[in-house]
């Protein structure tokens, strides 16, 4: 999405901004050099931003060497993440607001102080203990964006249980796979999740999920969000309100090793089913806290808002863990950007006097399309820094964000990172970096990006380079393993390019050393900033009785970034009808969730395959993009005429 023309235009922060910023350009250079020249010394100093019950003496012990990949930071240190996010702030800021909750309903909000947070989390930790949850157990959270989601995460951390959050938009089938995958001993959910004025039946979804396999007796804790009447299974399901009412607010935080897992989060890859990305306690928290402070230039007293959902990694690191570790005030939003109208984000910014605002390009594009009148009525003068995450931002959206929302005075931080990285890796620092629309600019401290030639795997040393993006060395926030499957971890990230962490992204580095992400180079697509494996959608499609084969690719979509394009072959004798397209779309929604809804289904009585039977996705991508002239060599196909049929079909039936 980058273009050379805009590459030359840079936006430097104002002198006033720079003079108040934590990090200016000179300081960035100095700290960056220190971080890569002597990581041990650098991180030994940085780790003091956390409170350790046992100060680490071993700082870094990491190797990317295939196949013995092993990543340990601060490995003999001890701490508790919830104590770092809550208890240590009580003396100085117990009455400060920790969480501002803005509900789906614009007339309902709530402020939770650090003292209240401490009380709620301690009670819930005791409730969970009372339900038999112990250190190391897994707890699945399937919740709306309500304060109880943060309480649940922190209560797990307090007792050393490992949370695995499942986005509330996932279907019962997807939820069941995740509950089973991590062997959860408790599910925390809510009766219903209000979003955009409509309620999603979370508890009913949980019931459907637990009807799978042997999950039937998994205990469920149900938060009363709407008070809607939901069926409760006697002995298995418990009322959150009832148990909290009787719980003690005294719960000493469990002592955890720095390397003990904090959470698992399932994410999509290029092959197979989603994998459980496992993050640890110390290194992850340090990374989340440090990036939250420096990347958003967060200062004492600021109001900070990340619009993500806690079901995604952005919500973990930048709604809950990073800000709370820093004693910040973090806004948590239950609703959607367009309800009650397309001015909602700006109404909330005005109402809560938001200083740092962090969202996804897909939301910016969608709101931009609705027109400036939804922005103009609001006072956005408290905004200081604007952030984006999740996908490349096109210069047009960047400029709108800069001009219409930031009024040209708020640096934009385009943060590139992944579920696997725990927090930002490539990003501007607002007081230090002159930005270029569409570029995630330069590495954060300790991050050593390299660009490799995709086929040879050779590192390209010239400043100007294009290839695949890898990392040369570890950083504290890096994932440690795939839950229960270290071999898969090694095979996914360290086998294609030996000695490096492979991100799966393509990337260009310009003459100034700025990085421009060009998108995934694997079969992962990015739909509205949500990561989706094409293989997952394919396996949902072929699970339908009438489908014999399916191939799914991404295609450029004005608002979503990428849309989902499915080529479907039916079983012999089945009829290719429009009704069946509708049925298949609903089927995928039911199998995975609404975020996986196909944008386009094209009937494909034949798929382009090599003689060895491999589907040539490159060709399918080009057809989906209407780029028929660039199909490349089709002579290796078993039956080249299939391609003509697909093009014909695409042109005549759309
Ligand atoms: C993409 C989200 C361009 C990228 C935090 C990456 C981006 C994937 C950016 C990870 C950005 C994320 N510019 N592309 N600023 N941020 N991506 O795991 O392809 O949901 O590999 O983490 O999103 O998605 P994930």
XYZ file of C-alpha atoms and ligand atoms in Angstrom:
679
model
C 0.000 0.000 0.000
C 3.023 2.226 0.193
C 3.794 4.490 -2.681
C 7.079 6.078 -3.547
C 5.469 9.489 -3.965
C 4.307 9.706 -0.371
C 7.443 7.993 0.873
C 9.272 11.253 0.477
C 6.892 13.259 2.609
C 7.763 13.183 6.293
C 5.912 14.551 9.290
C 8.083 15.631 12.184
C 6.648 16.251 15.657
C 6.408 19.886 16.734
C 9.145 21.352 18.914
C 6.661 21.693 21.713
C 5.748 18.022 21.484
C 9.385 16.981 21.417
C 10.274 19.063 24.452
C 7.613 17.295 26.552
C 8.235 13.802 25.179
C 9.888 10.967 27.089
C 12.132 10.174 24.149
C 13.473 12.547 21.508
C 15.492 11.615 18.424
C 18.891 11.757 20.105
C 17.692 9.731 23.064
C 16.172 7.128 20.745
C 19.500 6.706 18.938
C 21.400 6.444 22.179
C 19.021 3.967 23.796
C 18.629 1.903 20.651
C 22.385 1.532 20.301
C 22.679 0.536 23.958
C 19.849 -1.995 23.593
C 21.509 -3.893 20.753
C 25.154 -3.437 21.745
C 24.734 -4.661 25.293
C 21.280 -6.203 25.753
C 22.162 -7.642 29.160
C 22.997 -4.245 30.611
C 20.116 -2.516 28.839
C 17.461 -4.949 30.051
C 18.917 -5.198 33.537
C 18.232 -1.493 33.787
C 14.801 -1.620 32.130
C 13.520 -4.499 34.238
C 13.437 -2.174 37.242
C 10.211 -0.708 35.904
C 8.563 -3.848 37.293
C 8.352 -4.830 40.957
C 10.051 -8.166 41.508
C 9.749 -10.229 44.642
C 13.039 -11.778 43.568
C 15.242 -9.614 41.373
C 16.533 -11.502 38.342
C 20.264 -12.120 38.150
C 20.113 -13.870 34.785
C 18.899 -11.469 32.129
C 18.934 -13.086 28.705
C 19.187 -16.710 27.715
C 17.869 -17.111 24.202
C 18.709 -18.976 21.042
C 17.025 -19.077 17.636
C 19.274 -21.937 16.503
C 17.184 -24.561 14.743
C 15.882 -26.898 16.138
C 16.911 -25.996 19.696
C 15.004 -22.728 19.916
C 14.697 -21.609 23.500
C 13.720 -18.219 24.843
C 14.170 -17.191 28.455
C 14.386 -13.737 29.946
C 14.920 -12.867 33.609
C 14.680 -16.603 34.215
C 15.464 -16.627 37.929
C 13.282 -13.589 38.666
C 9.999 -13.811 40.556
C 7.015 -11.501 40.409
C 3.264 -11.469 40.153
C 1.662 -9.725 37.208
C -1.507 -8.678 39.030
C 0.546 -7.226 41.900
C 2.476 -5.232 39.299
C -0.715 -3.993 37.670
C -2.554 -3.221 40.908
C -1.029 -3.621 44.364
C 2.093 -1.603 43.832
C 0.028 1.410 42.766
C -2.249 1.439 45.800
C -0.096 3.531 48.048
C 0.336 6.389 45.591
C -2.740 6.130 43.377
C -5.359 3.987 45.084
C -8.074 6.544 44.356
C -6.979 7.237 40.813
C -9.203 5.816 38.095
C -7.679 2.684 36.592
C -10.421 1.789 34.123
C -13.031 3.998 32.515
C -15.692 1.704 31.184
C -17.846 3.059 28.375
C -20.730 0.733 27.650
C -22.460 0.042 24.370
C -25.187 2.391 25.576
C -23.858 5.970 25.285
C -25.594 6.901 28.538
C -23.861 4.303 30.659
C -20.290 4.433 31.887
C -18.377 3.573 35.030
C -15.072 4.498 36.617
C -13.058 1.935 38.562
C -10.262 3.126 40.823
C -7.136 1.139 41.574
C -8.536 0.424 45.061
C -11.744 -0.928 43.567
C -9.798 -2.918 41.010
C -7.791 -4.470 43.817
C -10.916 -5.438 45.655
C -12.697 -6.929 42.648
C -9.693 -8.861 41.423
C -8.887 -10.252 44.870
C -12.487 -11.370 45.380
C -12.644 -13.014 42.000
C -9.309 -14.719 42.615
C -10.834 -16.196 45.768
C -13.977 -17.227 43.893
C -11.828 -19.030 41.344
C -9.814 -20.730 44.061
C -13.083 -21.774 45.646
C -14.037 -23.394 42.352
C -10.843 -25.416 42.495
C -8.685 -23.419 40.060
C -4.991 -23.739 40.846
C -1.692 -22.340 39.629
C -0.990 -23.580 36.101
C -4.658 -24.400 35.329
C -6.185 -22.924 32.180
C -9.240 -20.683 32.298
C -11.163 -19.701 29.169
C -12.706 -16.237 29.120
C -15.564 -15.617 26.687
C -16.732 -12.192 27.669
C -18.030 -8.845 26.438
C -15.846 -5.768 26.838
C -16.808 -5.216 30.453
C -14.638 -4.540 33.512
C -15.151 -8.156 34.562
C -13.005 -9.154 31.563
C -10.071 -7.241 33.045
C -10.885 -8.559 36.547
C -10.852 -12.109 35.191
C -7.507 -11.702 33.444
C -5.910 -10.184 36.525
C -7.510 -12.697 38.887
C -6.009 -15.507 36.836
C -2.649 -13.789 37.004
C -3.059 -13.346 40.735
C -3.424 -17.066 41.414
C -1.110 -18.203 38.618
C -3.834 -19.611 36.371
C -3.310 -19.209 32.621
C -6.076 -17.399 30.787
C -7.092 -18.074 27.238
C -9.474 -15.443 25.937
C -11.797 -16.357 23.119
C -13.188 -13.378 21.216
C -16.923 -13.158 21.908
C -17.612 -13.084 18.152
C -16.428 -16.673 17.764
C -19.016 -19.387 17.308
C -19.725 -22.243 19.760
C -17.717 -24.574 17.468
C -14.647 -22.337 17.570
C -15.063 -21.868 21.323
C -15.311 -25.619 21.899
C -12.069 -26.213 19.996
C -10.284 -23.694 22.210
C -11.745 -24.970 25.484
C -10.683 -28.447 24.485
C -7.326 -27.361 23.096
C -6.114 -25.912 26.367
C -7.965 -28.313 28.684
C -9.739 -25.503 30.514
C -10.889 -26.149 34.048
C -13.212 -23.135 34.094
C -15.053 -20.944 31.585
C -15.974 -17.388 32.527
C -18.694 -15.846 30.402
C -21.646 -13.452 30.623
C -25.334 -13.873 30.030
C -25.320 -11.671 26.940
C -23.017 -9.244 25.171
C -24.592 -5.979 23.995
C -22.896 -4.570 20.890
C -24.284 -1.985 18.559
C -27.657 -2.213 20.294
C -27.983 -5.968 19.780
C -27.320 -8.728 22.292
C -25.167 -11.762 21.510
C -26.222 -14.804 23.560
C -22.852 -15.682 25.087
C -24.116 -18.105 27.712
C -26.183 -19.989 25.152
C -23.084 -20.198 22.970
C -21.121 -21.617 25.891
C -23.826 -24.222 26.468
C -23.605 -25.223 22.809
C -19.811 -25.351 22.975
C -19.796 -27.522 26.087
C -22.114 -29.978 24.373
C -19.067 -31.066 22.350
C -16.970 -34.094 23.291
C -16.252 -34.460 26.993
C -16.643 -30.804 27.854
C -20.057 -31.206 29.473
C -18.946 -30.908 33.069
C -16.628 -27.884 32.701
C -17.648 -25.361 35.377
C -18.979 -22.020 34.132
C -19.030 -18.681 35.907
C -21.676 -16.362 34.465
C -21.425 -12.586 34.776
C -24.801 -10.884 34.835
C -24.265 -8.231 32.157
C -27.807 -7.699 30.868
C -29.708 -9.746 33.426
C -31.302 -11.610 30.522
C -32.902 -14.904 31.399
C -30.398 -17.635 30.564
C -30.561 -21.328 31.377
C -28.238 -22.357 34.201
C -27.119 -25.976 34.597
C -27.437 -26.999 38.219
C -24.105 -27.722 39.857
C -22.107 -26.697 36.771
C -23.029 -23.055 36.212
C -22.528 -20.393 38.849
C -23.709 -16.834 39.224
C -20.818 -14.358 39.319
C -22.784 -11.897 41.442
C -23.733 -14.527 43.998
C -20.219 -15.880 44.457
C -18.616 -12.431 44.522
C -21.037 -11.259 47.204
C -19.640 -13.797 49.659
C -15.976 -13.692 48.621
C -13.186 -12.295 50.739
C -11.257 -9.350 49.296
C -8.033 -10.653 50.731
C -5.947 -12.742 48.367
C -2.174 -12.738 48.460
C -0.658 -12.818 44.967
C 0.972 -16.119 44.045
C 4.727 -15.949 43.588
C 5.473 -16.661 39.937
C 8.660 -17.299 38.078
C 9.301 -14.771 35.341
C 9.025 -17.527 32.753
C 5.755 -18.971 34.079
C 3.024 -18.652 31.437
C 0.647 -15.721 31.820
C -1.730 -16.483 28.994
C -2.449 -18.433 25.862
C -4.082 -16.764 22.905
C -5.144 -18.734 19.862
C -4.174 -17.179 16.578
C -4.360 -18.167 12.933
C -1.417 -19.402 10.942
C -0.865 -20.426 7.371
C -1.635 -24.080 7.949
C -3.902 -26.113 10.147
C -6.051 -24.945 12.985
C -5.233 -21.909 15.158
C -2.372 -22.369 17.581
C -2.096 -21.342 21.209
C 0.486 -18.582 21.408
C 1.967 -18.738 24.897
C 3.273 -15.644 26.648
C 5.124 -15.565 29.937
C 4.939 -13.297 32.963
C 8.024 -11.088 33.344
C 9.315 -10.433 29.844
C 5.827 -9.958 28.413
C 4.747 -7.501 31.086
C 7.944 -5.501 30.784
C 7.469 -5.266 27.025
C 3.796 -4.275 27.253
C 4.523 -1.633 29.902
C 7.561 -0.110 28.267
C 6.011 0.142 24.798
C 2.762 1.546 26.192
C 4.640 4.352 27.885
C 7.109 5.209 25.126
C 5.132 4.528 21.962
C 2.134 6.558 23.137
C 4.292 8.958 25.134
C 2.010 8.309 28.079
C 2.373 10.750 30.954
C 1.023 10.724 34.481
C -2.632 11.767 34.463
C -3.242 11.085 30.786
C -6.389 9.288 29.650
C -5.521 6.549 27.224
C -7.874 4.641 24.946
C -7.210 1.570 22.848
C -10.388 0.577 20.983
C -9.444 -3.092 20.501
C -11.264 -6.038 22.049
C -9.588 -8.049 24.806
C -10.242 -11.083 22.611
C -7.246 -10.009 20.523
C -3.661 -9.477 21.578
C -3.979 -5.706 21.229
C -6.544 -5.734 24.014
C -4.289 -7.854 26.220
C -1.203 -5.679 25.893
C -2.686 -2.236 25.347
C -5.976 -2.147 27.226
C -5.052 -4.201 30.261
C -1.465 -5.222 30.960
C 0.635 -2.362 29.557
C -1.423 0.569 30.834
C -2.216 -0.947 34.226
C 1.425 -1.912 34.827
C 2.166 1.784 34.281
C -0.565 2.969 36.668
C -2.384 4.585 33.755
C -6.065 5.331 33.234
C -7.291 3.066 30.459
C -10.603 3.313 28.641
C -12.458 0.119 27.901
C -15.189 0.352 25.267
C -17.948 -2.202 24.921
C -19.524 -0.916 21.731
C -18.802 -0.415 18.045
C -17.570 2.682 16.160
C -20.864 3.234 14.347
C -23.404 2.953 17.145
C -25.517 4.960 17.764
C -23.809 6.708 14.848
C -20.451 7.108 13.141
C -19.447 9.816 15.622
C -19.238 7.455 18.601
C -15.425 7.311 18.860
C -15.199 11.082 18.831
C -18.050 11.451 21.299
C -16.185 9.159 23.693
C -12.905 11.045 23.132
C -14.650 14.292 24.039
C -16.583 12.859 26.978
C -13.577 11.266 28.682
C -10.984 13.787 27.468
C -8.897 11.143 25.783
C -5.220 11.992 25.243
C -3.948 8.937 23.392
C -6.187 7.118 20.954
C -5.300 3.790 19.344
C -7.382 2.037 16.686
C -7.219 0.010 13.464
C -6.990 1.270 9.862
C -10.223 -0.559 8.988
C -12.121 1.581 11.512
C -10.454 4.735 10.214
C -11.410 3.887 6.643
C -14.978 3.049 7.596
C -15.411 6.315 9.513
C -13.691 8.358 6.837
C -16.207 7.016 4.344
C -19.085 8.295 6.486
C -17.956 11.913 6.164
C -16.434 14.633 8.331
C -19.759 15.807 9.735
C -19.542 12.995 12.277
C -16.281 14.436 13.591
C -16.865 18.151 13.423
C -19.295 18.427 16.315
C -16.839 17.087 18.860
C -14.051 18.709 20.794
C -10.944 16.633 20.161
C -8.508 19.125 21.605
C -7.272 16.756 24.329
C -5.817 14.336 21.793
C -2.022 14.232 21.744
C -1.034 10.967 20.044
C -2.907 8.773 17.549
C -2.045 5.157 16.936
C -2.895 2.462 14.407
C -2.381 -1.282 14.388
C -3.323 -4.469 12.631
C -2.710 -3.915 8.944
C -0.958 -1.517 6.614
C -2.601 1.893 6.622
C -3.103 3.458 3.220
C -1.841 7.053 2.907
C -5.356 8.379 2.263
C -6.620 7.052 5.596
C -3.402 8.161 7.313
C -3.897 11.710 6.015
C -7.510 11.827 7.107
C -6.549 10.610 10.584
C -3.800 13.197 10.717
C -5.804 16.153 9.387
C -9.386 15.575 10.488
C -8.842 13.793 13.811
C -5.400 15.012 14.874
C -5.794 18.492 13.320
C -2.200 18.138 12.171
C -0.845 18.349 15.717
C -0.894 14.717 16.887
C 1.948 12.418 15.857
C 0.643 9.170 14.359
C 2.241 5.956 15.542
C 1.751 3.156 13.012
C 2.665 0.170 15.170
C 3.647 -3.081 13.510
C 3.548 -6.183 15.669
C 1.901 -9.587 16.044
C 0.202 -11.814 18.593
C 3.532 -13.623 18.739
C 5.591 -10.530 19.513
C 3.639 -9.516 22.637
C 3.871 -5.834 21.780
C 5.181 -3.295 19.280
C 8.358 -4.122 17.342
C 8.394 -1.583 14.511
C 6.933 1.772 15.408
C 7.600 5.460 15.510
C 8.184 7.035 18.910
C 6.062 10.168 18.737
C 8.692 12.611 20.003
C 11.573 11.001 18.163
C 10.490 9.830 14.736
C 9.524 11.821 11.661
C 6.734 9.698 10.239
C 5.853 8.763 6.663
C 2.239 7.797 5.899
C 2.049 4.037 5.527
C 5.365 3.164 7.164
C 5.782 1.575 10.588
C 9.183 3.339 10.467
C 11.907 1.993 12.762
C 12.535 -0.697 15.393
C 11.753 -0.331 19.086
C 14.549 -0.846 21.600
C 16.214 -4.228 21.378
C 14.489 -5.147 18.119
C 16.774 -6.191 15.263
C 14.799 -6.521 12.025
C 16.392 -7.987 8.939
C 15.127 -8.374 5.402
C 15.904 -11.658 3.729
C 15.830 -12.576 0.092
C 12.773 -14.879 0.123
C 14.168 -17.812 -1.839
C 17.814 -17.926 -0.797
C 17.238 -16.697 2.745
C 20.258 -14.406 2.411
C 20.217 -11.274 4.519
C 20.076 -8.138 2.367
C 22.499 -5.668 3.882
C 21.884 -2.693 1.607
C 19.696 -0.085 3.236
C 17.175 -0.255 0.410
C 15.817 -3.770 0.386
C 12.699 -5.793 -0.203
C 11.971 -9.331 0.940
C 10.667 -11.174 3.976
C 10.827 -9.662 7.427
C 12.664 -11.591 10.118
C 14.161 -10.818 13.511
C 17.773 -11.547 14.273
C 17.517 -11.806 18.019
C 14.967 -12.179 20.799
C 13.190 -9.419 22.751
C 11.603 -9.895 26.182
C 7.978 -9.825 24.948
C 8.425 -12.648 22.467
C 6.095 -15.686 22.692
C 7.821 -18.629 24.323
C 6.157 -21.563 22.647
C 2.984 -22.909 21.087
C 0.941 -24.261 23.961
C 1.684 -27.935 24.309
C 3.565 -28.139 21.015
C 7.078 -26.708 21.027
C 7.875 -28.515 17.786
C 5.140 -26.613 16.018
C 6.602 -23.395 17.426
C 10.002 -24.223 15.973
C 8.556 -25.413 12.665
C 6.334 -22.361 12.216
C 8.724 -19.558 13.048
C 12.305 -20.843 12.891
C 12.530 -23.501 10.189
C 12.092 -21.586 6.923
C 14.957 -19.192 7.649
C 17.352 -20.831 10.069
C 18.663 -18.686 12.871
C 15.915 -16.082 12.527
C 12.387 -15.499 13.784
C 10.230 -15.422 10.637
C 7.299 -13.011 10.879
C 5.327 -14.180 7.832
C 5.274 -10.599 6.516
C 6.811 -9.118 3.414
C 8.623 -5.841 3.873
C 10.505 -3.086 2.102
C 13.195 -0.880 3.639
C 13.628 2.531 2.055
C 16.720 4.681 1.667
C 16.146 6.220 5.118
C 16.044 2.784 6.731
C 12.262 2.973 7.267
C 10.284 -0.279 7.135
C 7.134 -0.635 5.023
C 5.092 -3.780 5.606
C 3.781 -5.103 2.314
C 1.457 -7.764 3.762
C 1.590 -11.455 4.548
C 3.642 -13.748 2.372
C 1.824 -16.860 3.610
C -1.790 -17.998 3.526
C -2.859 -15.749 6.349
C -5.232 -12.942 5.467
C -6.093 -9.849 7.384
C -9.788 -9.018 7.409
C -10.678 -5.785 9.194
C -7.481 -6.177 11.167
C -8.491 -9.705 12.211
C -6.102 -12.437 11.389
C -7.565 -15.386 9.553
C -6.029 -18.527 8.119
C -7.419 -19.347 4.696
C -7.057 -23.013 5.701
C -9.553 -22.500 8.548
C -12.201 -21.138 6.202
C -11.483 -23.938 3.732
C -11.894 -26.613 6.358
C -15.173 -25.045 7.485
C -16.420 -25.100 3.880
C -15.470 -28.699 3.180
C -17.171 -29.747 6.406
C -20.459 -28.964 4.613
C -22.041 -32.097 3.151
C -22.429 -30.661 -0.355
C -18.891 -29.301 -0.727
C -16.121 -31.448 -2.115
C -13.329 -28.871 -2.323
C -12.634 -25.266 -1.453
C -9.817 -22.797 -1.914
C -9.859 -19.469 -0.093
C -7.805 -16.377 -0.841
C -7.770 -12.744 0.237
C -8.626 -9.901 -2.130
C -8.246 -6.130 -1.701
C -11.267 -4.593 0.043
C -11.738 -0.840 0.414
C -12.831 -0.886 4.035
C -11.707 -4.216 5.448
C -8.232 -4.161 3.911
C -8.778 -7.694 2.695
C -11.938 -9.611 2.035
C -12.526 -13.372 1.978
C -12.886 -14.917 -1.478
C -13.897 -18.573 -1.690
C -13.731 -20.902 -4.664
C -16.000 -23.862 -4.069
C -16.373 -27.193 -5.853
C -19.494 -29.216 -5.052
C -19.935 -32.952 -4.728
C -20.935 -34.706 -7.940
C -24.599 -34.263 -8.650
C -25.086 -31.203 -6.425
C -26.612 -28.131 -8.020
C -24.732 -24.812 -8.106
C -27.421 -22.363 -6.938
C -27.559 -18.896 -5.386
C -29.479 -20.326 -2.441
C -26.592 -22.654 -1.717
C -24.187 -19.697 -1.678
C -26.279 -18.105 1.049
C -26.369 -21.388 2.926
C -22.592 -21.756 2.722
C -22.011 -18.219 3.920
C -24.190 -18.889 6.961
C -22.477 -22.210 7.458
C -19.037 -20.583 7.731
C -20.405 -17.997 10.158
C -21.737 -20.807 12.272
C -18.539 -22.863 12.090
C -16.117 -20.029 12.886
C -18.011 -16.797 13.550
C -19.224 -13.672 11.736
C -15.650 -12.396 11.261
C -15.061 -15.279 8.854
C -18.089 -14.518 6.644
C -17.136 -15.031 3.014
C -17.397 -11.803 1.036
C -17.548 -13.683 -2.202
C -18.225 -17.275 -3.161
C -17.392 -18.315 -6.693
C -18.454 -21.694 -7.974
C -15.427 -23.587 -9.230
C -16.328 -26.907 -10.834
C -12.568 -27.230 -11.357
C -9.638 -25.728 -9.436
C -6.236 -24.971 -10.954
C -3.909 -27.700 -9.739
C -0.402 -28.788 -10.528
C 0.096 -32.309 -11.778
C 0.932 -33.324 -8.244
C -2.444 -32.019 -7.101
C -1.367 -28.792 -5.380
C -3.812 -25.896 -5.752
C -2.123 -22.883 -7.380
C -3.340 -20.128 -5.113
C -1.291 -17.496 -6.876
C -3.645 -17.855 -9.841
C -6.755 -17.803 -7.670
C -5.568 -14.608 -5.994
C -5.062 -12.914 -9.333
C -8.513 -13.923 -10.549
C -10.082 -12.625 -7.338
C -8.260 -9.323 -7.920
C -9.495 -9.209 -11.548
C -5.855 -9.150 -12.570
C -6.263 -11.610 -15.423
C -3.207 -10.410 -17.334
C -0.766 -11.362 -14.592
C -1.542 -15.016 -14.082
C 2.004 -16.053 -14.858
C 2.946 -19.447 -16.131
C -0.040 -21.794 -16.231
C 1.657 -24.497 -18.262
C 2.458 -26.623 -15.232
C -1.240 -27.062 -14.496
C -2.775 -30.474 -14.887
C -5.627 -28.875 -16.859
C -4.938 -25.264 -17.962
C -8.459 -24.833 -19.320
C -9.757 -24.685 -15.743
C -8.308 -21.184 -15.520
C -10.225 -19.938 -18.536
C -13.425 -21.307 -17.067
C -12.799 -19.543 -13.778
C -12.058 -16.229 -15.498
C -15.113 -16.624 -17.644
C -17.197 -17.360 -14.603
C -15.726 -14.386 -12.731
C -16.452 -11.990 -15.592
C -19.928 -13.145 -16.414
C -21.351 -13.907 -12.995
C -19.271 -11.579 -10.825
C -0.364 -7.286 10.304
C -2.010 -7.684 15.622
C 1.058 -3.461 8.635
C 0.869 -8.064 9.890
C -1.205 -6.783 16.565
C 1.118 -8.969 11.061
C 0.384 -4.887 10.292
C -0.290 -9.303 11.508
C 0.534 -3.871 11.256
C -0.384 -9.682 12.955
C 0.948 -2.579 10.807
C -0.104 -5.697 12.246
N 1.201 -2.435 9.492
N 0.645 -4.678 8.989
N 1.077 -1.556 11.627
N 0.219 -4.406 12.451
N -0.017 -6.000 10.939
O -1.340 -11.334 15.285
O 0.586 -8.792 8.727
O -3.547 -10.164 14.919
O 1.854 -10.116 10.742
O -1.494 -8.956 15.692
O -1.040 -8.118 11.237
O -1.707 -9.816 13.348
P -2.081 -10.142 14.848
